[in-house]
Every structure is written in structure tokens, then in C-alpha cells.
Short mmCIF file of C-alpha atoms and ligand atoms in Angstrom, two decimals:
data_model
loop_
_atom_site.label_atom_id
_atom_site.label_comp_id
_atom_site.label_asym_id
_atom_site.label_seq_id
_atom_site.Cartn_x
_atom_site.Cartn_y
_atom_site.Cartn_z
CA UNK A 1 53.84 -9.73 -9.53
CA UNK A 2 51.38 -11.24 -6.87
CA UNK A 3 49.40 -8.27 -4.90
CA UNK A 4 51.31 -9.60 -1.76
CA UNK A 5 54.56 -9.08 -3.12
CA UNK A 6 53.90 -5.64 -4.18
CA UNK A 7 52.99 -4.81 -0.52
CA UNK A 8 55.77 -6.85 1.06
CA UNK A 9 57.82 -4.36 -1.77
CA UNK A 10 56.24 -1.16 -0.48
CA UNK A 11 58.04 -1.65 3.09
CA UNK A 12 54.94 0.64 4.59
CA UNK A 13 54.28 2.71 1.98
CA UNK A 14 50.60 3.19 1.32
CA UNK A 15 49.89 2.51 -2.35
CA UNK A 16 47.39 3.51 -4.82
CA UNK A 17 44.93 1.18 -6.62
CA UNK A 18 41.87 1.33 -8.57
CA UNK A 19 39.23 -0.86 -10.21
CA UNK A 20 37.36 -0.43 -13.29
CA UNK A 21 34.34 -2.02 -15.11
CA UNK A 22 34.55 -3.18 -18.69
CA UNK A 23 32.86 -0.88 -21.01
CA UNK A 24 29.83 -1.87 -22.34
CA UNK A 25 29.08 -3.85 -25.02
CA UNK A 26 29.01 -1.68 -28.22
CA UNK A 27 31.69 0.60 -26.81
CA UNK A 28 35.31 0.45 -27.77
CA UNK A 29 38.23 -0.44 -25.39
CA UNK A 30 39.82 2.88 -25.66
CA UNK A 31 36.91 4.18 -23.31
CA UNK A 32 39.10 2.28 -20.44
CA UNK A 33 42.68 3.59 -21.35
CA UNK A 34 40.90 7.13 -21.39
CA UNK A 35 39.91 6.40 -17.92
CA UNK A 36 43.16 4.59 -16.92
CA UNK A 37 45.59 6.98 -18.53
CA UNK A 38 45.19 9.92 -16.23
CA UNK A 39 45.45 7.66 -13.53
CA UNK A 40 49.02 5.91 -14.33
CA UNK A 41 50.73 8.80 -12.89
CA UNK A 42 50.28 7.46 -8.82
CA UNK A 43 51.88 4.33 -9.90
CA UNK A 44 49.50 1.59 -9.80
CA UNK A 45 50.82 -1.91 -8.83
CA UNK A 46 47.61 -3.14 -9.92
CA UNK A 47 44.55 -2.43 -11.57
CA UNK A 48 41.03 -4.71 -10.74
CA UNK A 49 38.97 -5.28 -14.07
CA UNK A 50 35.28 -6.17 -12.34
CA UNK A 51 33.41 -9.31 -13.75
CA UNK A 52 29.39 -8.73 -14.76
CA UNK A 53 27.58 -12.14 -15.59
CA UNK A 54 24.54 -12.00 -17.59
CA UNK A 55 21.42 -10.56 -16.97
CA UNK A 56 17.59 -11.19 -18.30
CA UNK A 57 16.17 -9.22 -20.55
CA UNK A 58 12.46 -9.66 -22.02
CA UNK A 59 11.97 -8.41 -25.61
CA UNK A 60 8.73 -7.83 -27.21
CA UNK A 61 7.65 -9.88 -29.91
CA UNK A 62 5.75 -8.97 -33.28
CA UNK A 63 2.77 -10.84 -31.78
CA UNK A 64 2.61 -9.38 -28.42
CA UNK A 65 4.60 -12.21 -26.02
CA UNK A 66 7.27 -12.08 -24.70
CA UNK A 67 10.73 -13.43 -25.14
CA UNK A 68 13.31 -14.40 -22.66
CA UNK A 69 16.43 -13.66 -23.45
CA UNK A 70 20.42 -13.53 -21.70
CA UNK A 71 22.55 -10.47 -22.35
CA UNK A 72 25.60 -9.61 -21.20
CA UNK A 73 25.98 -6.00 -21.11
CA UNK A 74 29.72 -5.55 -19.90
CA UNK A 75 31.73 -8.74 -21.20
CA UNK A 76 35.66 -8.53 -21.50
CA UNK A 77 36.88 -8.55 -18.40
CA UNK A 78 39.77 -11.30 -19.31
CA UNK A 79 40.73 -9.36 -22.99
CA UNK A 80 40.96 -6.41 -21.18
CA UNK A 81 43.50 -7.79 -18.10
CA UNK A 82 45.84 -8.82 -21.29
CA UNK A 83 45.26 -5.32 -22.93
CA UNK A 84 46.26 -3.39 -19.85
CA UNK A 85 48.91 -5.98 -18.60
CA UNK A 86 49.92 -5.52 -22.14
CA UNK A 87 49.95 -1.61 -22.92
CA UNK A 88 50.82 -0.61 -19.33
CA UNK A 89 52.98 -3.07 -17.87
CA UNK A 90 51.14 -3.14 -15.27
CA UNK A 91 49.31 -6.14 -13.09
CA UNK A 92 46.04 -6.35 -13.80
CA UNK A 93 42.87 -8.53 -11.51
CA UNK A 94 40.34 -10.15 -13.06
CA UNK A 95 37.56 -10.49 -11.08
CA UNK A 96 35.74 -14.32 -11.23
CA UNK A 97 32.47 -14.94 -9.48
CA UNK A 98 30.65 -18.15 -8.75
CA UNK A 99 27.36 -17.15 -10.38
CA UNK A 100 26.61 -17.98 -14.13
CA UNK A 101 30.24 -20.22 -13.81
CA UNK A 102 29.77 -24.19 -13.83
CA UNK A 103 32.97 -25.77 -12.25
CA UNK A 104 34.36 -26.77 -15.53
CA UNK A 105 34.04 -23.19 -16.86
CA UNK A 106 35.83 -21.59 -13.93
CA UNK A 107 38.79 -24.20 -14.35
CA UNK A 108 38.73 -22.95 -18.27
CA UNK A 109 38.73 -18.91 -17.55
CA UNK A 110 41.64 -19.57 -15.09
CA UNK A 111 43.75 -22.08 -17.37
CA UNK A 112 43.12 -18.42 -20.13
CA UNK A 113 44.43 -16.14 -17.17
CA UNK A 114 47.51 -18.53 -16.52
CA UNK A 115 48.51 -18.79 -20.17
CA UNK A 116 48.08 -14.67 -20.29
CA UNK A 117 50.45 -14.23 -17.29
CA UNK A 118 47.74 -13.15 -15.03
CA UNK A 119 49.13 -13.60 -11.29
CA UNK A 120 46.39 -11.92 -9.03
CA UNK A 121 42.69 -13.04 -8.86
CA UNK A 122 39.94 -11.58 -6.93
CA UNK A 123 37.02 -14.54 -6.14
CA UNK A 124 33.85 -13.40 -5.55
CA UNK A 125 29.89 -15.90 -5.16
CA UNK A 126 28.74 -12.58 -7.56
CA UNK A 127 24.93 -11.00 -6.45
CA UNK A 128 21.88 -12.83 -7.05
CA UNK A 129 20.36 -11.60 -11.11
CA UNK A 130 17.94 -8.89 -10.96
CA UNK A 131 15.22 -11.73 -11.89
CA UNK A 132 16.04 -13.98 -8.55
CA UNK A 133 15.81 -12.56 -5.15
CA UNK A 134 18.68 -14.89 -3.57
CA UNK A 135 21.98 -16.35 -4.86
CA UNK A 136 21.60 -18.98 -7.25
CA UNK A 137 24.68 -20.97 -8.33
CA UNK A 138 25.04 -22.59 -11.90
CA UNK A 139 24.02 -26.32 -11.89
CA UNK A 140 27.93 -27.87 -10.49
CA UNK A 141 29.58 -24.51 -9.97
CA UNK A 142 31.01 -22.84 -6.95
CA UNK A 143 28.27 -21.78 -3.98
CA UNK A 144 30.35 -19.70 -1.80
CA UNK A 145 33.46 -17.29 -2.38
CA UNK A 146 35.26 -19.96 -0.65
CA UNK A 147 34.33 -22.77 -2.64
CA UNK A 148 35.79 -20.82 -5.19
CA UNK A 149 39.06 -19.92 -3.23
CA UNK A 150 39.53 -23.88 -2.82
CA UNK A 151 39.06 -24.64 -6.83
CA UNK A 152 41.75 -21.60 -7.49
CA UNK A 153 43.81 -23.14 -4.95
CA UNK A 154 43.47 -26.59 -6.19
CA UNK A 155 44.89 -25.41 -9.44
CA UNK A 156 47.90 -23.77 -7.64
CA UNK A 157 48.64 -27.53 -6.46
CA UNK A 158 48.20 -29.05 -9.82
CA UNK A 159 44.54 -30.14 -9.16
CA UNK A 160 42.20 -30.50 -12.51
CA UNK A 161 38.26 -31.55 -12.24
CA UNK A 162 39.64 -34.38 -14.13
CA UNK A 163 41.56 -36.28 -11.52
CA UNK A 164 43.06 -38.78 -13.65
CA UNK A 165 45.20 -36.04 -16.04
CA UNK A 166 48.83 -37.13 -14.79
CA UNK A 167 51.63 -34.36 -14.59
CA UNK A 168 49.92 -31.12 -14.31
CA UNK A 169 51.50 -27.78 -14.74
CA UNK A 170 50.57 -25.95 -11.36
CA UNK A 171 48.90 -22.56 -11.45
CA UNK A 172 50.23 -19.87 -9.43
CA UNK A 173 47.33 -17.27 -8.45
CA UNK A 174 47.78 -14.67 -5.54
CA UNK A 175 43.78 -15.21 -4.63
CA UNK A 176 41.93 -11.96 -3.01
CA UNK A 177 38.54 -11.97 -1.39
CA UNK A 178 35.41 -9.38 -0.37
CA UNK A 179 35.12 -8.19 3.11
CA UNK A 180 32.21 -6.12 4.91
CA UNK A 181 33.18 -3.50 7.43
CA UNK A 182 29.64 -2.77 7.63
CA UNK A 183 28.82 -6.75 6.89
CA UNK A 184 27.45 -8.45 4.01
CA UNK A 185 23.47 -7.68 3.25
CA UNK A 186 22.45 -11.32 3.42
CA UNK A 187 24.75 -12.22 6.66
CA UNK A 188 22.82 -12.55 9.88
CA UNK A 189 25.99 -10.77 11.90
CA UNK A 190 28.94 -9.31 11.27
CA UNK A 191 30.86 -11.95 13.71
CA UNK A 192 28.77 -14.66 11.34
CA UNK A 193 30.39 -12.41 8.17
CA UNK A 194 33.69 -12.87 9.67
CA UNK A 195 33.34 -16.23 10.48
CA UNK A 196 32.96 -17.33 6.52
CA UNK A 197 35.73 -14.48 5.93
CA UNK A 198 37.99 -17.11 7.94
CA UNK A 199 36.96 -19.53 5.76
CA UNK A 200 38.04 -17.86 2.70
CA UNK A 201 41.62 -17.39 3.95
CA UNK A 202 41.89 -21.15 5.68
CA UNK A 203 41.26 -22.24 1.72
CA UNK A 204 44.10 -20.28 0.45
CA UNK A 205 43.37 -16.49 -0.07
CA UNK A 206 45.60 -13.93 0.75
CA UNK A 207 44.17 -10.43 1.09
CA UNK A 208 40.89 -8.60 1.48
CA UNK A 209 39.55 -6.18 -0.36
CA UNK A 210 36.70 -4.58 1.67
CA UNK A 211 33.33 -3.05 0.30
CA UNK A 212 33.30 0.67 0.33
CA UNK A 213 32.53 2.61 3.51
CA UNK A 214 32.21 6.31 4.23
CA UNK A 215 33.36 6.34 8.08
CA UNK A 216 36.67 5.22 8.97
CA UNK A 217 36.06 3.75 12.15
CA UNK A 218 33.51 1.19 11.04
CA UNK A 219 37.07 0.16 8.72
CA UNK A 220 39.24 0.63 11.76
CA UNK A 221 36.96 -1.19 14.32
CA UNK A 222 36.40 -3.81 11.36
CA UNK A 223 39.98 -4.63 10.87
CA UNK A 224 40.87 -5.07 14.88
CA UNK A 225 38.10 -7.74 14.77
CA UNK A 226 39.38 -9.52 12.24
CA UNK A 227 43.02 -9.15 13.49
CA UNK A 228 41.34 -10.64 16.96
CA UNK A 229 40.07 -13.45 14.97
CA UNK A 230 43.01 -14.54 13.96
CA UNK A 231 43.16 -13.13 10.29
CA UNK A 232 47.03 -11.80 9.67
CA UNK A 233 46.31 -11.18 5.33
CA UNK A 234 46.90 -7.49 4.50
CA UNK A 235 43.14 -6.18 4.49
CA UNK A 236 42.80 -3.21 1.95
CA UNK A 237 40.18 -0.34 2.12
CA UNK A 238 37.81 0.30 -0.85
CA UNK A 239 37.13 3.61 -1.12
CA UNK A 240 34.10 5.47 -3.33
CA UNK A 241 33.92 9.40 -3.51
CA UNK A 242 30.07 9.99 -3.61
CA UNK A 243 29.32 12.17 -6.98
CA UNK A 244 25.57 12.66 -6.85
CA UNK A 245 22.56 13.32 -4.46
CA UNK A 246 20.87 10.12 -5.61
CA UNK A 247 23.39 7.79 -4.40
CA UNK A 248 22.05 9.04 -0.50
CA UNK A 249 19.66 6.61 -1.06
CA UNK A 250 20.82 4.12 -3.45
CA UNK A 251 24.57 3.80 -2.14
CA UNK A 252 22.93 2.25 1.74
CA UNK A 253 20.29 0.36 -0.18
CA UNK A 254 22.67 -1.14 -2.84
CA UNK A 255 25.58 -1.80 -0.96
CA UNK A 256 24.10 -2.36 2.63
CA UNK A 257 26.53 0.45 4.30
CA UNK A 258 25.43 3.58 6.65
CA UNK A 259 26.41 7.06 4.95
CA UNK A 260 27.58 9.49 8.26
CA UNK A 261 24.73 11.90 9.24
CA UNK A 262 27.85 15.11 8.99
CA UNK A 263 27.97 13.86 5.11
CA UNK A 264 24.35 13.47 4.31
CA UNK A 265 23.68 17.20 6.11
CA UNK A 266 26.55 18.62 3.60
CA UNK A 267 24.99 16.69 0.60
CA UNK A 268 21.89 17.63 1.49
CA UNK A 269 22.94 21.67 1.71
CA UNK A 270 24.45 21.33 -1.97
CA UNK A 271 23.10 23.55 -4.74
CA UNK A 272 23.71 20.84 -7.66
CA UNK A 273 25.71 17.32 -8.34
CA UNK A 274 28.72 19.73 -9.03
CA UNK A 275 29.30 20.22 -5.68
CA UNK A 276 28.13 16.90 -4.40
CA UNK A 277 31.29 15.70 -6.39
CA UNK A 278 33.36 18.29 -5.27
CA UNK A 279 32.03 17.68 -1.85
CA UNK A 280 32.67 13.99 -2.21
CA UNK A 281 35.89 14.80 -3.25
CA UNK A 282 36.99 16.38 -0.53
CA UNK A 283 35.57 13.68 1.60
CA UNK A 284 37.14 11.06 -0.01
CA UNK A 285 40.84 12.68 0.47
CA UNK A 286 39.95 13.58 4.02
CA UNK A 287 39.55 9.32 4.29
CA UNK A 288 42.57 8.20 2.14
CA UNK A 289 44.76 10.48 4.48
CA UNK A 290 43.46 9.13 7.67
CA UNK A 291 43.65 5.62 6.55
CA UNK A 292 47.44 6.59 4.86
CA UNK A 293 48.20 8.05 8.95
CA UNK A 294 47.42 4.59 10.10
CA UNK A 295 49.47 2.71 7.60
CA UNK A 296 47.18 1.05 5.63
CA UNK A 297 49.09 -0.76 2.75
CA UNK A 298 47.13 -0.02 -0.41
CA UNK A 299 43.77 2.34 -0.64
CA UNK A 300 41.75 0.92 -3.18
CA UNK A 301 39.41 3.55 -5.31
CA UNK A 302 36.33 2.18 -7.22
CA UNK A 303 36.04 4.36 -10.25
CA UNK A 304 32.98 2.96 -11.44
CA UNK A 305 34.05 4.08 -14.79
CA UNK A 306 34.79 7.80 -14.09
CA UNK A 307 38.48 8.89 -13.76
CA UNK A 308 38.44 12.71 -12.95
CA UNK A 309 37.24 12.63 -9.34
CA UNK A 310 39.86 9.43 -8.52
CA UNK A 311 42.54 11.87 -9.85
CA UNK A 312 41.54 14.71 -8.16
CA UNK A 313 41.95 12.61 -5.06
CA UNK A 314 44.95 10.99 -5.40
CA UNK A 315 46.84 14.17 -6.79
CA UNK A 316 46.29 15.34 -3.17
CA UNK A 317 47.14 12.07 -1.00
CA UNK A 318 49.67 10.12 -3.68
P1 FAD B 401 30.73 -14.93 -0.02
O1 FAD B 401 32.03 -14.76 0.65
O2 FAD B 401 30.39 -16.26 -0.59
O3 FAD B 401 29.59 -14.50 1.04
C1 FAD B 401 28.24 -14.31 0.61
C2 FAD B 401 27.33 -14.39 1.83
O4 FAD B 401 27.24 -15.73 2.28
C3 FAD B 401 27.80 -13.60 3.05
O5 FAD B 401 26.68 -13.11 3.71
C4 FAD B 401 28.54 -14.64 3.89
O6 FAD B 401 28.54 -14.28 5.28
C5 FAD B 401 27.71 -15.87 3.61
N1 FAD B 401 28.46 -17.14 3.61
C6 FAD B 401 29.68 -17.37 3.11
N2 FAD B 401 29.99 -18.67 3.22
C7 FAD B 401 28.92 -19.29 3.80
C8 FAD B 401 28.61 -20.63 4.15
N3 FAD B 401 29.48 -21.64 3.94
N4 FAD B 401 27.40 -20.90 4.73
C9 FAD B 401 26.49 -19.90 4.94
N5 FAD B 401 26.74 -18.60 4.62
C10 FAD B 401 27.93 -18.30 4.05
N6 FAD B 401 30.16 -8.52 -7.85
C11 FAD B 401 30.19 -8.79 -9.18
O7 FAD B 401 29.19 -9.27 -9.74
N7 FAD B 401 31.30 -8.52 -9.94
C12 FAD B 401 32.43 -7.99 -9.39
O8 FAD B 401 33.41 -7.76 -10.10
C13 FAD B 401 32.43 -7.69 -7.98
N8 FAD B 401 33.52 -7.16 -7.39
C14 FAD B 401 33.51 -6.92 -6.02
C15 FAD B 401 34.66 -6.43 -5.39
C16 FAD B 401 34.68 -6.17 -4.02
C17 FAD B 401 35.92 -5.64 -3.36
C18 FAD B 401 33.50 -6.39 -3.25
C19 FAD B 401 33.48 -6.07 -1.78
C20 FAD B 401 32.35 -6.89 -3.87
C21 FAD B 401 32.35 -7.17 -5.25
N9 FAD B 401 31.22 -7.71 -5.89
C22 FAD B 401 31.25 -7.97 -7.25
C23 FAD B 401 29.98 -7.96 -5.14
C24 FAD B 401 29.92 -9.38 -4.54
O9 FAD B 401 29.88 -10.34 -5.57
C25 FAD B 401 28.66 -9.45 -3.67
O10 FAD B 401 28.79 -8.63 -2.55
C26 FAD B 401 28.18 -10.85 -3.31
O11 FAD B 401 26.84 -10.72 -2.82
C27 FAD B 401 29.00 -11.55 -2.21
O12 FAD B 401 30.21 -11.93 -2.69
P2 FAD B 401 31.32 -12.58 -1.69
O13 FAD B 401 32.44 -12.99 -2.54
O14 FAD B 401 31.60 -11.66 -0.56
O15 FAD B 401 30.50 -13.87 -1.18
#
């Protein structure tokens, strides 16, 4: 089922959702059913499955240079939407970026997620690799999110790259997008941010997914702008509990968001990353309720691989 039929289903009622990143490479697939299983409990309508593209690695040579080579550390995002679509019956998102996709192999990956019965997609331009300092996209693939969103849509309306293919069998993908409360790191403004938001939904997405965020009103304030802009798509909160003292620091620089000064002081006062988590915790239900009070359709948690703290949340707000 498409992510906006599960919330037209809900009639109000705040869901529970969660995303999770592939395992990596090496590790076995029952490292993400150990994660998902004691999670099935709140009734997911859907589970994301992030996408990593490949990253540089130099290895040393025998004679001393150097050698350039691509890894991917975290592949499997499509076997594992079939696996948990499969094993759970329940719907599960891939998530596609532009980067390290040429046009052609985006049309591929989402002719393999029709054929799977994969309804929801998330599209995403993907971060620049750790070797380039801005975005570059794949020699003819997608720029911007909503280049993207227009070749998914294309393929809803029976459009292939190769225009002269007579008769085509129409996809039928619910498309989601990113959104910044706090605004993208590269875009000059948030009201720019929004702008190209717009965009996205004009070429045929239809909900949001926004970047996590630690103070509700920068989500509240965030989502009255865009509903004053004109966007009407359901626009669902991602929510991270913070687990270590580390992440003062890397979670701002990382993901370009301001952490409250009350939550750094109470960070700050903890003893060990055992109560940072159970700190973060607390913090994190103290959000989902608030954002539950105002109706919010679907809280979205991002696991980033770790199960026990998402639980512990949800077994007090779900
Ligand atoms: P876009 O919407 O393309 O925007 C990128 C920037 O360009 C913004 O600053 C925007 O304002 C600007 N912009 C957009 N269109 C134009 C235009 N036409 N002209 C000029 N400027 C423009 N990354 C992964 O690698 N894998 C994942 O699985 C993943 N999942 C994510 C899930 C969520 C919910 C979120 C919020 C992020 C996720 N990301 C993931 C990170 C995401 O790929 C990065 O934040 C990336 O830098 C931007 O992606 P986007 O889709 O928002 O890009």
C-alpha cells in the first residue's frame, strides 16, 4: 500500500515508522530482522531501507603507491525491501539517490522495485563522496531530488528513456522527498529550501519526510511555512534520540541542525553514554508526544541500526 493510503487509513491516528541502513558488507541479513523484530510490535505501515552509494578508498600497494579503488560498504538496499516485504508483510521504502545513478540505471533499479511489488519510494540527489566537496552527479543522471521525482513520475505515466518502446506497462510509485526544518546545509535560505521543496511536489511527490530535529518548534514553525506556501502533502517528522556525548558536536556539523541549549546542559551533566541514551530517550518521547498532541500523521524514528532505544520510545508513545 502507497504511504498516502496508509495515512488516509489512519483517519488521525499518529503512526509509527522507522528506517534502517543495510548492514554492512560482510554481515548477514539477520542483523536487520534482529533490529526490526522488536520493533514489529507498534505496527509499522512501513519500514525505509536507506541507500549508500560508493565511496573511495586508497589501498596501499606492495611498492609503496597508491591505488584508487570504489567500495561499497552497505549495498542491498533493494534485496532487503523484498526480504522484509517478504517475511513481514509489511511495506517497505527503498531509498534511490541521484548520485553514483546514470539515468538509464535509475530507470533499471525502479523497473526491479516494480516487478518486486515495491509501491513507496523515497528520492533523494544523495551527499557529495567524502573525496568531493560538492554534489557531483553521474555523467546523464539526475542533478536534483526533483529531477529524480520527474523520471519516477515519468515511469508512473508509461514514460521509458527510450521513447520509441510502444505500449508500456505504467509504474505506480507513491514518491516521498527530504525536507529541512532547520534547511538544507548547502541552501542559501530556508525560503530558497522551500522554494525547490515546491518543486519536488509540482513533479509528482507526495509526502515529506523531514531531516531530524531536536526542538519542536523549528518542525512546527517549519510546517506552517510550507502550508503558507502552498504545500498540502502530509509532511512527516524524523525523529533521532541522541545516544552519545560525541554526537553534540557531530550531529550540528553533520546534519546542519541546532541541538537546544536545555539538552546540551543535561548531556553535558551526564556521568557516561548510559545516561546520554537514557537521557536521549526520554527526550525523544517527550517530542513524539508533543508532535502525537498536534496530530502529526506518522513520527518517523531513524534507528541508525540500533533498535533498543526506538523501542524504549515507542513502548511509551505507541
Ligand atoms: P535536493 O532536494 O536536490 O536539494 C539539495 C540542495 O539543492 C538543497 O540545498 C536545495 O535547496 C538545492 N536545490 C534543489 N533544487 C535546486 C535547483 N533546481 N537549483 C538550485 N538549487 C537546488 N542520503 C543518502 O545518501 N542515502 C539515504 O538513504 C538518505 N536518506 C535520507 C532520508 C531523509 C528523510 C533525509 C532528510 C535525508 C536523507 N539523505 C540520504 C541525505 C540527503 O541525500 C542529503 O541531505 C542531500 O544532501 C540532499 O538530498 P535532497 O534529496 O534533499 O536534495
Amino acid at each position: 500500500m502507497k504511504v498516502t493510503e496508509h495515512i488516509a487509513k489512519a483517519k488521525g491516528k499518529t503512526m509509527f515508522s522507522f528506517e534502517i541502513l543495510p548492514p554492512l558488507k560482510g554481515q548477514h541479513i539477520q542483523s536487520i530482522f534482529d533490529n526490526i523484530d522488536p520493533l514489529m510490535e507498534f505496527n509499522p505501515p512501513f519500514i525505509d531501507v536507506t541507500y549508500h552509494r560508493e565511496e573511495y578508498v586508497y589501498k596501499e600497494l606492495e611498492d609503496g603507491l597508491l591505488k584508487k579503488q570504489v567500495v561499497k560498504k552497505r549495498p542491498g538496499t533493494v534485496g532487503i525491501c523484498a526480504a522484509i516485504q517478504n517475511k513481514y508483510g509489511v511495506d517497505a521504502i527503498p531509498h534511490i539517490l541521484c548520485g553514483g545513478f546514470s539515468q538509464e540505471d535509475t530507470e533499471n533499479f525502479l523497473i526491479d522495485l516494480d516487478f518486486l511489488g515495491i509501491q513507496n519510494v523515497m528520492a533523494l540527489r544523495g551527499d557529495p563522496v567524502k573525496s568531493e566537496t560538492y554534489f557531483r552527479p553521474e555523467k546523464d543522471g539526475n542533478v536534483y531530488a526533483s529531477d529524480l521525482v520527474k523520471q519516477i513520475q515519468d515511469l508512473n505515466l508509461g514514460r521509458y528513456l527510450d521513447e520509441e518502446l510502444q505500449n508500456t506497462s505504467k509504474t505506480d510509485f507513491c514518491i516521498g522527498v527530504a525536507a529541512y526544518p532547520e534547511k538544507h546545509l548547502e541552501a542559501p535560505s530556508l525560503d530558497s529550501d522551500i522554494h525547490f521543496l515546491k518543486k519536488k511536489i509540482k513533479k509528482g511527490a507526495t509526502y515529506i519526510v523531514t531531516q531530524m530535529f531536536f526542538d519542536n518548534q523549528k518542525f512546527f514553525a517549519f510546517e506552517k511555512k510550507c502550508r503558507d506556501e502552498g504545500i498540502t502533502v502530509p509532511i512527516i517528522p524524523g525523529l533521532k534520540p541522541i545516544a552519545t556525548k560525541k554526537q553534540l558536536n557531530m550531529i550540528p556539523q553533520r546534519f546542519n541542525v541546532d541541538l537546544p541549549d536545555e539538552l546540551i546542559l543535561e548531556v553535558v551533566k551526564c556521568k557516561d553514554n548510559n545516561e546520554v541514551r537514557e537521557l536521549g530517550v526520554e527526550w525523544c518521547i517527550a517530542q513524539s508526544n508533543e508532535l502525537k498532541a498536534a496530530g502529526i500523521p506518522v513520527v518517523h524514528y531513524y534507528s541508525m541500526g540500533r533498535s533498543d532505544n526506538i523501542k524504549a520510545i515507542a513502548s511509551q508513545v505507541f
